[in-house]
Amino acid sequence: MTTGRLIKAAVLREPGHPLTIEELVLAPPGPGEVEIRIAASGICHSDVSYFNGAWEGVRPAVYGHEGAGVVAAVGPGVTEMRPEQALVTLVRACGTCFFCDHEQPALCDTSFPLDAPGPLTTKDGEPVVHGFRTATFAERVVVHESQVVPIPDELPYDCASLLACGVLTGFGAVAKTARVEAGAHIVVIGPEASG
Ligand SMILES: [Zn+2]
Ligand SMILES: [Zn+2]
């Protein structure tokens, strides 16, 4: 019944338990969408917050939002992507909702066509949450073309994946939250991850 592609993904079924590697069905890219073969994915504290139950979420779900890989296929209307183009994936944001308007695009609360139904299901047809509208803990993802940023072919994927969240978050903390200007002398005091 389902016409998608079988892929392996790391699925969250129960917080506090290990992710399970499962075969899921990934729908083909629709209009304006891109299918990406993931080469590397970072893991972010936001992912961990779902894994350990600190953040509520619908399950089963595939998380991960720092993906690097190459274009495997494109949907109708996508003209800017060439096959095998190297890229990173970003979380999706509309640019106009309350959160986007207040410089918090990661919290964007607009509903998009890929949200329901999402591109992931189990082999029995059960919906699987497309975590962060990205779901990079998988062999492939389908995302909107606005979520992909081309990168140089020579950039190693494991390094490039960090550009999708960790580097942006760090840069934002320095340039926007702390408002440190270029050339300023600063001291960084005892950063420690919580949780
Ligand atoms: Zn993140
Ligand atoms: Zn928004």
Short mmCIF file of C-alpha atoms and ligand atoms in Angstrom, two decimals:
data_model
loop_
_atom_site.label_atom_id
_atom_site.label_comp_id
_atom_site.label_asym_id
_atom_site.label_seq_id
_atom_site.Cartn_x
_atom_site.Cartn_y
_atom_site.Cartn_z
CA MET A 1 0.00 0.00 0.00
CA THR A 2 2.79 2.38 0.92
CA THR A 3 5.01 3.44 -1.95
CA GLY A 4 7.95 4.72 0.08
CA ARG A 5 11.48 3.46 0.46
CA LEU A 6 12.60 1.18 3.30
CA ILE A 7 15.26 2.81 5.46
CA LYS A 8 16.87 2.05 8.79
CA ALA A 9 16.40 4.59 11.56
CA ALA A 10 17.02 4.92 15.30
CA VAL A 11 13.55 5.05 16.83
CA LEU A 12 12.55 6.39 20.25
CA ARG A 13 9.78 4.20 21.62
CA GLU A 14 10.17 4.82 25.36
CA PRO A 15 12.09 7.59 27.15
CA GLY A 16 14.91 6.25 29.30
CA HIS A 17 15.35 3.19 27.06
CA PRO A 18 17.84 2.72 24.23
CA LEU A 19 16.74 3.74 20.75
CA THR A 20 15.82 0.77 18.57
CA ILE A 21 17.17 0.35 15.05
CA GLU A 22 14.15 -0.37 12.88
CA GLU A 23 13.19 -0.51 9.25
CA LEU A 24 10.75 2.29 8.48
CA VAL A 25 9.04 3.48 5.32
CA LEU A 26 10.12 6.91 4.04
CA ALA A 27 7.69 8.60 1.64
CA PRO A 28 9.14 9.98 -1.60
CA PRO A 29 9.70 13.76 -1.74
CA GLY A 30 6.60 15.76 -2.60
CA PRO A 31 6.43 19.21 -4.20
CA GLY A 32 9.21 21.43 -2.87
CA GLU A 33 10.80 18.58 -0.93
CA VAL A 34 14.22 16.94 -1.04
CA GLU A 35 15.29 13.39 -0.16
CA ILE A 36 18.74 13.30 1.41
CA ARG A 37 21.06 10.35 1.93
CA ILE A 38 22.47 11.08 5.38
CA ALA A 39 26.23 10.65 5.78
CA ALA A 40 26.60 11.99 9.33
CA SER A 41 24.39 13.35 12.07
CA GLY A 42 25.32 15.24 15.20
CA ILE A 43 23.49 14.65 18.46
CA CYS A 44 22.19 17.71 20.27
CA HIS A 45 21.03 18.18 23.84
CA SER A 46 17.54 18.80 22.46
CA ASP A 47 17.55 15.22 21.11
CA VAL A 48 18.72 13.94 24.49
CA SER A 49 15.92 15.84 26.24
CA TYR A 50 13.42 13.68 24.37
CA PHE A 51 15.43 10.49 24.98
CA ASN A 52 15.55 10.99 28.76
CA GLY A 53 11.96 12.20 29.05
CA ALA A 54 12.77 15.79 30.07
CA TRP A 55 10.66 16.93 27.11
CA GLU A 56 7.30 15.38 26.36
CA GLY A 57 6.79 14.04 22.87
CA VAL A 58 4.57 11.79 20.79
CA ARG A 59 6.11 8.39 20.02
CA PRO A 60 7.38 6.45 18.20
CA ALA A 61 9.66 9.17 16.90
CA VAL A 62 12.91 9.64 15.05
CA TYR A 63 14.94 12.61 16.25
CA GLY A 64 18.19 14.18 15.09
CA HIS A 65 18.38 17.57 13.40
CA GLU A 66 22.05 18.01 12.55
CA GLY A 67 22.34 16.08 9.34
CA ALA A 68 24.88 16.21 6.54
CA GLY A 69 24.60 14.24 3.36
CA VAL A 70 23.81 14.43 -0.33
CA VAL A 71 20.75 14.98 -2.50
CA ALA A 72 19.26 11.59 -3.44
CA ALA A 73 16.04 12.79 -5.09
CA VAL A 74 13.93 15.90 -5.41
CA GLY A 75 10.18 16.45 -5.62
CA PRO A 76 8.31 18.46 -8.26
CA GLY A 77 9.30 22.10 -8.50
CA VAL A 78 12.74 21.76 -6.90
CA THR A 79 15.18 23.23 -9.41
CA GLU A 80 18.13 24.46 -7.32
CA MET A 81 19.48 21.06 -6.25
CA ARG A 82 21.75 18.85 -8.31
CA PRO A 83 21.99 15.10 -7.66
CA GLU A 84 24.66 14.23 -5.08
CA GLN A 85 24.92 17.91 -4.02
CA ALA A 86 26.45 17.94 -0.51
CA LEU A 87 24.39 19.78 2.08
CA VAL A 88 23.31 20.13 5.69
CA THR A 89 19.73 20.07 7.01
CA LEU A 90 18.19 22.70 9.26
CA VAL A 91 15.03 22.64 11.37
CA ARG A 92 12.11 24.18 9.53
CA ALA A 93 10.80 27.65 10.28
CA CYS A 94 8.13 29.77 8.57
CA GLY A 95 9.76 33.13 9.26
CA THR A 96 6.49 34.85 10.14
CA CYS A 97 4.90 33.27 13.26
CA PHE A 98 5.27 34.72 16.79
CA PHE A 99 8.39 32.69 17.57
CA CYS A 100 10.04 33.30 14.21
CA ASP A 101 9.25 36.98 14.61
CA HIS A 102 11.01 36.94 18.01
CA GLU A 103 14.20 35.34 16.73
CA GLN A 104 13.32 31.86 17.99
CA PRO A 105 12.84 29.98 14.71
CA ALA A 106 13.60 26.65 16.40
CA LEU A 107 10.23 27.03 18.20
CA CYS A 108 8.27 27.82 15.01
CA ASP A 109 4.66 26.69 15.57
CA THR A 110 3.34 26.87 12.02
CA SER A 111 1.97 23.61 10.58
CA PHE A 112 3.49 22.45 7.32
CA PRO A 113 2.35 19.78 4.84
CA LEU A 114 5.13 17.40 5.99
CA ASP A 115 3.83 17.54 9.60
CA ALA A 116 0.67 15.51 9.01
CA PRO A 117 1.01 13.06 7.57
CA GLY A 118 4.76 13.02 8.05
CA PRO A 119 7.06 11.13 5.68
CA LEU A 120 7.81 8.27 8.13
CA THR A 121 5.74 5.22 9.00
CA THR A 122 6.43 1.74 10.29
CA LYS A 123 6.14 -1.14 7.85
CA ASP A 124 2.63 -1.68 9.28
CA GLY A 125 1.64 1.87 8.37
CA GLU A 126 1.84 3.34 11.90
CA PRO A 127 2.87 7.02 11.78
CA VAL A 128 6.34 7.79 13.17
CA VAL A 129 7.06 11.34 14.34
CA HIS A 130 9.36 13.29 12.01
CA GLY A 131 11.34 14.73 14.92
CA PHE A 132 12.31 18.40 14.56
CA ARG A 133 10.76 18.13 11.06
CA THR A 134 14.08 16.55 10.11
CA ALA A 135 14.70 13.08 11.68
CA THR A 136 18.35 12.67 10.79
CA PHE A 137 18.99 9.57 12.92
CA ALA A 138 18.16 7.65 9.77
CA GLU A 139 19.76 6.55 6.51
CA ARG A 140 17.64 9.05 4.58
CA VAL A 141 15.35 11.97 5.30
CA VAL A 142 12.75 13.94 3.37
CA VAL A 143 12.67 17.65 4.22
CA HIS A 144 11.48 20.86 2.62
CA GLU A 145 13.94 22.56 0.25
CA SER A 146 14.04 25.60 2.57
CA GLN A 147 15.76 23.37 5.16
CA VAL A 148 18.83 22.49 3.13
CA VAL A 149 22.02 24.47 2.72
CA PRO A 150 24.65 23.40 0.15
CA ILE A 151 28.18 22.86 1.48
CA PRO A 152 31.50 22.37 -0.32
CA ASP A 153 32.04 18.76 -1.43
CA GLU A 154 35.39 18.66 0.35
CA LEU A 155 33.95 19.47 3.79
CA PRO A 156 33.95 16.29 5.95
CA TYR A 157 30.37 15.31 6.74
CA ASP A 158 30.94 14.73 10.45
CA CYS A 159 32.23 18.30 10.83
CA ALA A 160 29.61 19.75 8.47
CA SER A 161 26.71 18.22 10.42
CA LEU A 162 27.57 20.40 13.42
CA LEU A 163 26.89 23.50 11.32
CA ALA A 164 23.20 22.60 11.33
CA CYS A 165 22.65 23.37 15.03
CA GLY A 166 25.66 23.34 17.37
CA VAL A 167 27.68 25.96 15.53
CA LEU A 168 24.64 28.15 14.83
CA THR A 169 23.55 27.93 18.48
CA GLY A 170 27.02 28.78 19.74
CA PHE A 171 27.37 31.67 17.32
CA GLY A 172 23.94 32.97 18.28
CA ALA A 173 24.81 32.79 21.99
CA VAL A 174 27.93 34.86 21.40
CA ALA A 175 26.72 37.32 18.77
CA LYS A 176 23.04 37.74 19.74
CA THR A 177 22.61 36.79 23.41
CA ALA A 178 25.94 38.00 24.84
CA ARG A 179 26.33 40.58 22.04
CA VAL A 180 30.08 40.12 21.87
CA GLU A 181 31.53 42.25 19.10
CA ALA A 182 34.15 41.07 16.65
CA GLY A 183 37.62 41.69 18.08
CA ALA A 184 36.42 41.88 21.70
CA HIS A 185 38.51 40.27 24.45
CA ILE A 186 36.39 37.84 26.46
CA VAL A 187 36.65 35.23 29.21
CA VAL A 188 34.67 31.98 29.03
CA ILE A 189 33.94 30.67 32.53
CA GLY A 190 33.23 27.03 33.35
CA PRO A 191 30.58 25.98 30.84
CA GLU A 192 28.96 22.71 31.88
CA ALA A 193 26.22 20.70 30.21
CA SER A 194 23.26 19.91 32.47
CA GLY A 195 21.16 16.77 32.48
ZN ZN B 1 20.09 21.28 18.28
ZN ZN B 2 7.50 30.24 12.39
#
